[in-house]
C-alpha positions as a Python dict, from the first residue, in 0.01 Angstrom:
ca = {
    (1, 'M'): (0, 0, 0),
    (2, 'G'): (-303, 107, 231),
    (3, 'Q'): (-435, 442, 331),
    (4, 'E'): (-211, 714, 276),
    (5, 'I'): (-163, 959, 554),
    (6, 'A'): (-42, 1329, 580),
    (7, 'K'): (212, 1315, 893),
    (8, 'S'): (421, 1061, 1069),
    (9, 'R'): (426, 1231, 1448),
    (10, 'F'): (134, 1222, 1666),
    (11, 'S'): (22, 1391, 1981),
    (12, 'A'): (-160, 1224, 2294),
    (13, 'A'): (-480, 1425, 2169),
    (14, 'D'): (-444, 1260, 1815),
    (15, 'F'): (-455, 904, 1991),
    (16, 'R'): (-738, 1030, 2175),
    (17, 'R'): (-929, 1164, 1927),
    (18, 'F'): (-865, 885, 1680),
    (19, 'R'): (-979, 638, 1938),
    (20, 'Q'): (-1324, 822, 1981),
    (21, 'A'): (-1394, 834, 1590),
    (22, 'L'): (-1279, 456, 1579),
    (23, 'K'): (-1538, 391, 1859),
    (24, 'E'): (-1822, 573, 1676),
    (25, 'E'): (-1769, 417, 1341),
    (26, 'T'): (-1720, 77, 1508),
    (27, 'N'): (-2074, 110, 1664),
    (28, 'L'): (-2210, 257, 1312),
    (29, 'L'): (-2067, -45, 1163),
    (30, 'S'): (-2249, -261, 1415),
    (31, 'E'): (-2578, -80, 1381),
    (32, 'W'): (-2558, -163, 982),
    (33, 'I'): (-2479, -535, 1045),
    (34, 'N'): (-2748, -586, 1326),
    (35, 'K'): (-3016, -397, 1115),
    (36, 'G'): (-2910, -585, 795),
    (37, 'K'): (-2811, -277, 602),
    (38, 'L'): (-2488, -385, 429),
    (39, 'A'): (-2479, -384, 45),
    (40, 'D'): (-2485, -696, -126),
    (41, 'D'): (-2451, -725, -528),
    (42, 'G'): (-2291, -1045, -532),
    (43, 'L'): (-1955, -1249, -566),
    (44, 'R'): (-1678, -988, -703),
    (45, 'F'): (-1338, -1054, -684),
    (46, 'G'): (-967, -859, -743),
    (47, 'L'): (-637, -906, -650),
    (48, 'E'): (-306, -747, -530),
    (49, 'L'): (36, -883, -644),
    (50, 'E'): (383, -771, -467),
    (51, 'A'): (669, -786, -673),
    (52, 'W'): (1039, -715, -649),
    (53, 'L'): (1291, -502, -846),
    (54, 'I'): (1618, -657, -932),
    (55, 'D'): (1921, -522, -1113),
    (56, 'G'): (2150, -707, -1355),
    (57, 'H'): (2327, -926, -1086),
    (58, 'G'): (2009, -1047, -920),
    (59, 'S'): (2050, -814, -638),
    (60, 'P'): (1748, -589, -506),
    (61, 'A'): (1707, -260, -722),
    (62, 'P'): (1579, 8, -483),
    (63, 'L'): (1445, 214, -777),
    (64, 'S'): (1064, 196, -745),
    (65, 'D'): (1024, 595, -741),
    (66, 'R'): (1190, 622, -1055),
    (67, 'V'): (1026, 301, -1215),
    (68, 'L'): (704, 448, -1131),
    (69, 'G'): (789, 777, -1282),
    (70, 'N'): (826, 560, -1620),
    (71, 'T'): (461, 413, -1604),
    (72, 'T'): (103, 573, -1633),
    (73, 'D'): (-41, 287, -1495),
    (74, 'P'): (-246, 397, -1195),
    (75, 'R'): (-273, 30, -1075),
    (76, 'V'): (97, -8, -1048),
    (77, 'E'): (191, 127, -694),
    (78, 'N'): (490, 178, -448),
    (79, 'E'): (526, -47, -129),
    (80, 'L'): (713, -38, 186),
    (81, 'A'): (1059, -76, 23),
    (82, 'L'): (1203, 91, -295),
    (83, 'F'): (1286, -243, -411),
    (84, 'N'): (899, -342, -416),
    (85, 'L'): (622, -276, -620),
    (86, 'E'): (235, -364, -581),
    (87, 'I'): (18, -438, -904),
    (88, 'N'): (-381, -410, -850),
    (89, 'T'): (-652, -540, -1083),
    (90, 'D'): (-993, -440, -1147),
    (91, 'V'): (-1300, -558, -962),
    (92, 'R'): (-1494, -806, -1158),
    (93, 'D'): (-1794, -1043, -1101),
    (94, 'L'): (-1730, -1403, -1042),
    (95, 'L'): (-1934, -1512, -1349),
    (96, 'N'): (-1886, -1649, -1696),
    (97, 'A'): (-1480, -1639, -1784),
    (98, 'P'): (-1333, -1389, -1542),
    (99, 'F'): (-994, -1569, -1528),
    (100, 'A'): (-921, -1501, -1892),
    (101, 'A'): (-1005, -1145, -1835),
    (102, 'L'): (-805, -1140, -1525),
    (103, 'S'): (-516, -1302, -1690),
    (104, 'N'): (-521, -1066, -1965),
    (105, 'E'): (-538, -776, -1736),
    (106, 'L'): (-257, -859, -1490),
    (107, 'S'): (-32, -951, -1782),
    (108, 'K'): (-77, -622, -1950),
    (109, 'R'): (-22, -440, -1613),
    (110, 'L'): (304, -631, -1532),
    (111, 'L'): (435, -578, -1901),
    (112, 'N'): (404, -207, -1803),
    (113, 'A'): (564, -231, -1490),
    (114, 'Q'): (854, -456, -1660),
    (115, 'E'): (883, -185, -1954),
    (116, 'A'): (908, 69, -1715),
    (117, 'A'): (1184, -117, -1497),
    (118, 'Q'): (1398, -186, -1819),
    (119, 'Q'): (1442, 192, -1870),
    (120, 'E'): (1613, 164, -1523),
    (121, 'D'): (1829, -132, -1622),
    (122, 'A'): (1615, -342, -1361),
    (123, 'A'): (1357, -630, -1391),
    (124, 'V'): (1065, -729, -1214),
    (125, 'C'): (1054, -1044, -1012),
    (126, 'L'): (736, -1228, -866),
    (127, 'I'): (862, -1434, -578),
    (128, 'G'): (780, -1464, -200),
    (129, 'I'): (1103, -1391, -81),
    (130, 'L'): (1401, -1270, -330),
    (131, 'P'): (1686, -1536, -204),
    (132, 'S'): (1978, -1301, -298),
    (133, 'A'): (1857, -1017, -69),
    (134, 'S'): (2093, -959, 238),
    (135, 'E'): (2046, -761, 555),
    (136, 'A'): (2237, -491, 412),
    (137, 'D'): (1981, -453, 115),
    (138, 'V'): (1687, -422, 384),
    (139, 'S'): (1806, -106, 550),
    (140, 'L'): (1579, 177, 665),
    (141, 'D'): (1728, 407, 393),
    (142, 'K'): (1542, 178, 139),
    (143, 'M'): (1209, 246, 297),
    (144, 'T'): (981, 438, 61),
    (145, 'P'): (963, 820, 157),
    (146, 'S'): (612, 818, 304),
    (147, 'P'): (460, 946, 628),
    (148, 'R'): (257, 635, 660),
    (149, 'Y'): (566, 387, 655),
    (150, 'S'): (739, 617, 873),
    (151, 'A'): (462, 624, 1129),
    (152, 'L'): (419, 241, 1113),
    (153, 'N'): (801, 220, 1197),
    (154, 'E'): (802, 450, 1451),
    (155, 'Q'): (478, 352, 1648),
    (156, 'V'): (594, -36, 1640),
    (157, 'L'): (910, 61, 1814),
    (158, 'A'): (739, 297, 2055),
    (159, 'L'): (499, -14, 2137),
    (160, 'R'): (815, -202, 2209),
    (161, 'N'): (958, 71, 2420),
    (162, 'G'): (1245, 95, 2194),
    (163, 'R'): (1348, -259, 2217),
    (164, 'P'): (1448, -423, 1890),
    (165, 'L'): (1273, -657, 1717),
    (166, 'A'): (1373, -1010, 1713),
    (167, 'L'): (1368, -1264, 1431),
    (168, 'N'): (1411, -1622, 1537),
    (169, 'I'): (1317, -1889, 1272),
    (170, 'E'): (1400, -2281, 1303),
    (171, 'G'): (1346, -2492, 967),
    (172, 'T'): (1587, -2672, 773),
    (173, 'E'): (1855, -2446, 882),
    (174, 'Q'): (1805, -2177, 1167),
    (175, 'I'): (1852, -1784, 1151),
    (176, 'S'): (1843, -1529, 1447),
    (177, 'T'): (1887, -1158, 1424),
    (178, 'T'): (1759, -833, 1577),
    (179, 'R'): (1630, -512, 1416),
    (180, 'T'): (1540, -163, 1495),
    (181, 'D'): (1309, -121, 1232),
    (182, 'V'): (1009, -294, 1044),
    (183, 'M'): (1183, -326, 686),
    (184, 'L'): (1207, -726, 722),
    (185, 'E'): (823, -687, 634),
    (186, 'A'): (923, -573, 293),
    (187, 'M'): (1122, -931, 246),
    (188, 'T'): (767, -1071, 207),
    (189, 'T'): (606, -1020, -119),
    (190, 'S'): (233, -1160, -146),
    (191, 'L'): (-63, -1261, -375),
    (192, 'Q'): (-346, -1099, -186),
    (193, 'L'): (-686, -1214, -315),
    (194, 'H'): (-995, -1015, -248),
    (195, 'L'): (-1340, -1128, -226),
    (196, 'Q'): (-1662, -940, -185),
    (197, 'L'): (-1885, -1159, 44),
    (198, 'P'): (-2255, -1183, 43),
    (199, 'A'): (-2394, -1017, 364),
    (200, 'D'): (-2584, -1282, 496),
    (201, 'R'): (-2334, -1548, 442),
    (202, 'A'): (-2016, -1370, 511),
    (203, 'S'): (-1886, -1558, 798),
    (204, 'Y'): (-1944, -1870, 620),
    (205, 'Y'): (-1672, -1750, 329),
    (206, 'F'): (-1447, -1600, 617),
    (207, 'N'): (-1421, -1942, 802),
    (208, 'A'): (-1373, -2150, 483),
    (209, 'A'): (-1110, -1935, 388),
    (210, 'I'): (-950, -2013, 738),
    (211, 'A'): (-998, -2381, 669),
    (212, 'L'): (-823, -2350, 338),
    (213, 'S'): (-529, -2179, 448),
    (214, 'A'): (-321, -2495, 502),
    (215, 'A'): (-371, -2597, 129),
    (216, 'T'): (-318, -2260, -41),
    (217, 'V'): (-7, -2167, 149),
    (218, 'A'): (142, -2509, 55),
    (219, 'A'): (33, -2494, -301),
    (220, 'A'): (190, -2146, -359),
    (221, 'A'): (490, -2212, -158),
    (222, 'N'): (767, -1978, -307),
    (223, 'S'): (1003, -1856, -10),
    (224, 'P'): (1239, -2147, 86),
    (225, 'Y'): (1522, -1902, 121),
    (226, 'F'): (1602, -1612, 372),
    (227, 'F'): (1934, -1433, 393),
    (228, 'G'): (2062, -1724, 214),
    (229, 'R'): (1953, -1993, 452),
    (230, 'R'): (1705, -2270, 397),
    (231, 'L'): (1405, -2216, 631),
    (232, 'W'): (1054, -2310, 572),
    (233, 'E'): (862, -2391, 235),
    (234, 'E'): (711, -2059, 300),
    (235, 'T'): (941, -1865, 535),
    (236, 'R'): (726, -1559, 448),
    (237, 'I'): (488, -1647, 710),
    (238, 'P'): (727, -1648, 1023),
    (239, 'V'): (919, -1358, 882),
    (240, 'F'): (609, -1123, 842),
    (241, 'E'): (491, -1234, 1171),
    (242, 'Q'): (807, -1157, 1363),
    (243, 'A'): (879, -822, 1142),
    (244, 'V'): (625, -621, 1307),
    (245, 'A'): (568, -796, 1637),
    (246, 'V'): (459, -588, 1912),
    (247, 'T'): (213, -822, 2121),
    (248, 'Q'): (486, -983, 2382),
    (249, 'L'): (573, -603, 2476),
    (250, 'E'): (229, -418, 2445),
    (251, 'P'): (81, -292, 2771),
    (252, 'G'): (-175, -528, 2889),
    (253, 'G'): (-4, -849, 2818),
    (254, 'A'): (-270, -1098, 2786),
    (255, 'G'): (-522, -866, 2668),
    (256, 'T'): (-352, -818, 2314),
    (257, 'L'): (-330, -1019, 2016),
    (258, 'A'): (-48, -1071, 1754),
    (259, 'R'): (-53, -778, 1516),
    (260, 'V'): (23, -1037, 1236),
    (261, 'G'): (-122, -1407, 1270),
    (262, 'F'): (-376, -1643, 1191),
    (263, 'G'): (-630, -1485, 1409),
    (264, 'S'): (-823, -1548, 1727),
    (265, 'G'): (-1083, -1782, 1589),
    (266, 'Y'): (-1370, -1872, 1343),
    (267, 'A'): (-1654, -1594, 1275),
    (268, 'R'): (-1954, -1674, 1455),
    (269, 'D'): (-2263, -1463, 1368),
    (270, 'S'): (-2091, -1218, 1163),
    (271, 'L'): (-1732, -1058, 1090),
    (272, 'L'): (-1841, -768, 1359),
    (273, 'D'): (-1650, -919, 1613),
    (274, 'F'): (-1326, -876, 1463),
    (275, 'F'): (-1363, -486, 1435),
    (276, 'I'): (-1472, -517, 1800),
    (277, 'E'): (-1168, -691, 1870),
    (278, 'N'): (-928, -460, 1648),
    (279, 'R'): (-1068, -187, 1871),
    (280, 'Q'): (-1023, -327, 2196),
    (281, 'H'): (-688, -534, 2149),
    (282, 'H'): (-498, -364, 1921),
    (283, 'P'): (-357, -17, 1992),
    (284, 'V'): (-368, 226, 1730),
    (285, 'L'): (-68, 280, 1540),
    (286, 'L'): (-180, 545, 1286),
    (287, 'P'): (-395, 811, 1478),
    (288, 'M'): (-441, 1035, 1163),
    (289, 'L'): (-757, 1232, 1196),
    (290, 'L'): (-946, 1230, 867),
    (291, 'D'): (-1211, 1502, 776),
    (292, 'T'): (-1465, 1250, 653),
    (293, 'P'): (-1812, 1161, 760),
    (294, 'H'): (-1846, 869, 997),
    (295, 'E'): (-2061, 676, 726),
    (296, 'Q'): (-1741, 628, 544),
    (297, 'L'): (-1581, 445, 835),
    (298, 'A'): (-1221, 601, 743),
    (299, 'H'): (-1065, 543, 1072),
    (300, 'L'): (-1201, 195, 1117),
    (301, 'R'): (-1064, 103, 783),
    (302, 'L'): (-732, 292, 872),
    (303, 'H'): (-681, 95, 1171),
    (304, 'N'): (-782, -242, 1026),
    (305, 'G'): (-503, -184, 769),
    (306, 'T'): (-228, -206, 1025),
    (307, 'I'): (-359, -546, 1165),
    (308, 'W'): (-240, -797, 925),
    (309, 'R'): (-442, -1146, 979),
    (310, 'W'): (-369, -1386, 700),
    (311, 'N'): (-744, -1401, 651),
    (312, 'R'): (-856, -1024, 685),
    (313, 'P'): (-1175, -896, 710),
    (314, 'L'): (-1238, -571, 512),
    (315, 'V'): (-1525, -309, 478),
    (316, 'E'): (-1546, -78, 183),
    (317, 'T'): (-1797, 203, 157),
    (318, 'T'): (-1923, 248, -197),
    (319, 'E'): (-2242, 442, -345),
    (320, 'A'): (-2412, 97, -323),
    (321, 'G'): (-2339, 112, 61),
    (322, 'C'): (-2103, -65, 316),
    (323, 'Q'): (-1983, -393, 184),
    (324, 'L'): (-1792, -667, 361),
    (325, 'R'): (-1502, -823, 190),
    (326, 'L'): (-1219, -1093, 260),
    (327, 'E'): (-873, -1068, 194),
    (328, 'H'): (-686, -1392, 170),
    (329, 'R'): (-316, -1324, 257),
    (330, 'V'): (-142, -1656, 264),
    (331, 'M'): (-19, -1706, -84),
    (332, 'A'): (342, -1616, -211),
    (333, 'A'): (384, -1382, -534),
    (334, 'G'): (455, -1555, -837),
    (335, 'P'): (629, -1725, -1012),
    (336, 'T'): (447, -1653, -1322),
    (337, 'I'): (92, -1502, -1418),
    (338, 'S'): (-21, -1851, -1497),
    (339, 'D'): (48, -1962, -1159),
    (340, 'V'): (-94, -1645, -974),
    (341, 'I'): (-416, -1712, -1192),
    (342, 'A'): (-434, -2076, -1113),
    (343, 'N'): (-387, -2000, -756),
    (344, 'A'): (-680, -1747, -781),
    (345, 'A'): (-901, -2005, -953),
    (346, 'F'): (-829, -2284, -694),
    (347, 'F'): (-911, -2041, -402),
    (348, 'Y'): (-1211, -1876, -536),
    (349, 'G'): (-1383, -2196, -638),
    (350, 'A'): (-1290, -2416, -303),
    (351, 'V'): (-1389, -2105, -93),
    (352, 'A'): (-1716, -2091, -271),
    (353, 'E'): (-1810, -2458, -247),
    (354, 'L'): (-1717, -2474, 142),
    (355, 'A'): (-1910, -2167, 223),
    (356, 'E'): (-2195, -2269, 35),
    (357, 'S'): (-2203, -2653, 109),
    (358, 'E'): (-2050, -2685, 476),
    (359, 'K'): (-2244, -2476, 687),
    (360, 'R'): (-2136, -2699, 1020),
    (361, 'L'): (-1760, -2631, 905),
    (362, 'I'): (-1641, -2495, 1229),
    (363, 'E'): (-1759, -2797, 1430),
    (364, 'R'): (-1610, -3054, 1183),
    (365, 'L'): (-1274, -2854, 1179),
    (366, 'P'): (-1177, -2688, 1512),
    (367, 'F'): (-1025, -2360, 1481),
    (368, 'H'): (-685, -2490, 1636),
    (369, 'V'): (-678, -2772, 1411),
    (370, 'A'): (-701, -2516, 1106),
    (371, 'E'): (-447, -2306, 1287),
    (372, 'Q'): (-199, -2617, 1328),
    (373, 'N'): (-245, -2734, 972),
    (374, 'F'): (-133, -2394, 853),
    (375, 'Y'): (172, -2357, 1018),
    (376, 'R'): (264, -2723, 933),
    (377, 'A'): (192, -2654, 581),
    (378, 'A'): (393, -2312, 585),
    (379, 'R'): (678, -2509, 703),
    (380, 'Y'): (684, -2839, 520),
    (381, 'G'): (494, -2752, 222),
    (382, 'L'): (295, -3025, 29),
    (383, 'S'): (437, -3308, 247),
    (384, 'A'): (289, -3168, 566),
    (385, 'E'): (55, -3372, 745),
    (386, 'V'): (-279, -3237, 837),
    (387, 'E'): (-639, -3274, 956),
    (388, 'W'): (-954, -3211, 773),
    (389, 'L'): (-1312, -3267, 803),
    (390, 'D'): (-1428, -3510, 1069),
    (391, 'G'): (-1099, -3631, 1166),
    (392, 'W'): (-985, -3703, 797),
    (393, 'Y'): (-562, -3716, 830),
    (394, 'G'): (-314, -3715, 538),
    (395, 'T'): (-72, -3504, 353),
    (396, 'V'): (-174, -3167, 195),
    (397, 'R'): (-82, -3295, -158),
    (398, 'E'): (-345, -3575, -85),
    (399, 'L'): (-600, -3320, 63),
    (400, 'I'): (-571, -3100, -253),
    (401, 'L'): (-582, -3357, -525),
    (402, 'D'): (-851, -3578, -367),
    (403, 'K'): (-1073, -3332, -191),
    (404, 'L'): (-1007, -2955, -271),
    (405, 'L'): (-981, -2976, -636),
    (406, 'P'): (-1308, -3168, -703),
    (407, 'A'): (-1447, -2896, -435),
    (408, 'A'): (-1282, -2619, -641),
    (409, 'R'): (-1453, -2737, -957),
    (410, 'R'): (-1790, -2753, -796),
    (411, 'G'): (-1766, -2406, -631),
    (412, 'L'): (-1689, -2263, -939),
    (413, 'A'): (-1942, -2434, -1143),
    (414, 'R'): (-2203, -2323, -839),
    (415, 'A'): (-2077, -1949, -926),
    (416, 'A'): (-2151, -1979, -1281),
    (417, 'V'): (-1800, -1956, -1393),
    (418, 'N'): (-1723, -2096, -1738),
    (419, 'M'): (-1569, -2438, -1680),
    (420, 'K'): (-1365, -2437, -1980),
    (421, 'D'): (-1210, -2123, -1879),
    (422, 'A'): (-1168, -2234, -1499),
    (423, 'G'): (-1043, -2578, -1568),
    (424, 'E'): (-732, -2512, -1758),
    (425, 'H'): (-633, -2306, -1448),
    (426, 'L'): (-709, -2568, -1202),
    (427, 'K'): (-517, -2834, -1424),
    (428, 'V'): (-202, -2597, -1347),
    (429, 'I'): (-281, -2645, -969),
    (430, 'E'): (-331, -3024, -1008),
    (431, 'Q'): (-8, -3062, -1188),
    (432, 'R'): (177, -2849, -968),
    (433, 'V'): (57, -3070, -687),
    (434, 'A'): (106, -3384, -810),
    (435, 'S'): (447, -3327, -937),
    (436, 'G'): (521, -3160, -586),
    (437, 'Q'): (719, -2885, -798),
    (438, 'T'): (605, -2564, -644),
    (439, 'G'): (835, -2271, -646),
    (440, 'A'): (989, -2351, -328),
    (441, 'A'): (1080, -2683, -425),
    (442, 'W'): (1222, -2574, -776),
    (443, 'Q'): (1446, -2323, -599),
    (444, 'A'): (1578, -2569, -344),
    (445, 'N'): (1625, -2841, -611),
    (446, 'W'): (1835, -2583, -811),
    (447, 'V'): (2061, -2514, -546),
    (448, 'A'): (2116, -2891, -467),
    (449, 'K'): (2217, -2918, -838),
    (450, 'H'): (2410, -2575, -907),
    (451, 'G'): (2529, -2491, -571),
    (452, 'H'): (2467, -2232, -302),
    (453, 'D'): (2492, -1923, -524),
    (454, 'M'): (2165, -1715, -426),
    (455, 'Q'): (2230, -1436, -692),
    (456, 'A'): (2260, -1702, -967),
    (457, 'L'): (1966, -1872, -851),
    (458, 'T'): (1779, -1533, -856),
    (459, 'L'): (1902, -1508, -1225),
    (460, 'A'): (1788, -1830, -1321),
    (461, 'Y'): (1473, -1801, -1152),
    (462, 'L'): (1386, -1485, -1357),
    (463, 'E'): (1498, -1640, -1678),
    (464, 'Q'): (1249, -1938, -1631),
    (465, 'S'): (962, -1696, -1514),
    (466, 'R'): (1007, -1498, -1824),
    (467, 'S'): (906, -1786, -2031),
    (468, 'G'): (545, -1747, -1855),
    (469, 'K'): (537, -2110, -1845),
    (470, 'P'): (376, -2231, -1489),
    (471, 'V'): (636, -2354, -1247),
    (472, 'H'): (565, -2726, -1259),
    (473, 'T'): (715, -2729, -1601),
    (474, 'W'): (1039, -2549, -1526),
    (475, 'Q'): (1351, -2732, -1566),
    (476, 'L'): (1688, -2695, -1347),
}
């Protein structure tokens, strides 16, 4: 859910003092990076998995406050809306058999959340966008009571001078609507993969994640329906980008960048440029003054948490020092833990191989091509036609099967991962991609067979997901 804050209303002086603290902390991070003072204790990873709460009819159940009251698991937390939850995992080394341990942990935490939800006659559903959710469900009164969320809502609208947010998406069908709040963001539930980066090669990993985004968004596509309309294979992408869009109305026009988006380019010498970009191009949304030493970078981290690049650089301060991390945000939640672990194994293996073996990646795949690939893949899924290194051209399905799965295997072996453990999860990706049955494809095929009943689709999806079997094996 990001850093919590203590209030939701701010004065001009709050903004001024926050900007000064942000400047000082950005300068401090620059000094640490330029002098090689970052901590580096190997590749470590963890994840955040967002989920929906639904009732017995398959509709959103705004009960997270009560559900969280039924569990003592500190890693199950609230999110923007009362019908969402977030499950977080421990951080672990990318060595030996990490995915078996990750699967066990995530399964136990999900079970805790499911048992807590059952006490309220609700269920936990892992899906990118709940097909049964309507505009009436996503109202401001369903926002989780929190100063952070209230402030985000107020400040986004303030930057737009009170003008409504416009949502316009053209896909298989079309949708056009306006909102006077940011609650559409709650429609988009994600799998967010975190990777602690080696300080001297952080830019290589970041750029590899950008290049891989088309493949990962297509392989994990699970959001074809939005308010009952069939749009993109991963409709979560345009919805989130437009749900908090302030760019076109921010003061300065061309001097501002999208709050949610693919980013402004590859990393060059380091990730520092992105934090400088944050300060110079993104107006402060949450100017909460924090009583912490500048060495904790609390204001820098709070500001960075309000800028949602699909591949987001992070900094964390620990006893070991300041660490750089990557957050890969492009994948949808679900459909099952088996699918989630497979998605994680695929990404971590492929990103490690590309980062360590393709030092000229940014020359061989221009940023604008990677960006175009990403949006094509989000819209058309595995059938999207994309470019790859040195002008290779084909479908995302071909790219994954022919090039990226072998790369993921090499990358995990390079990282000393037990390949018996990893191989089972990569086989899930291989079979899903070869069959073409992603979560999005299964939902669309179910509707084609059974009709356009979004609540029935949601309940059928939930029943299949409870089996725990990966989505490529689901029946219609």
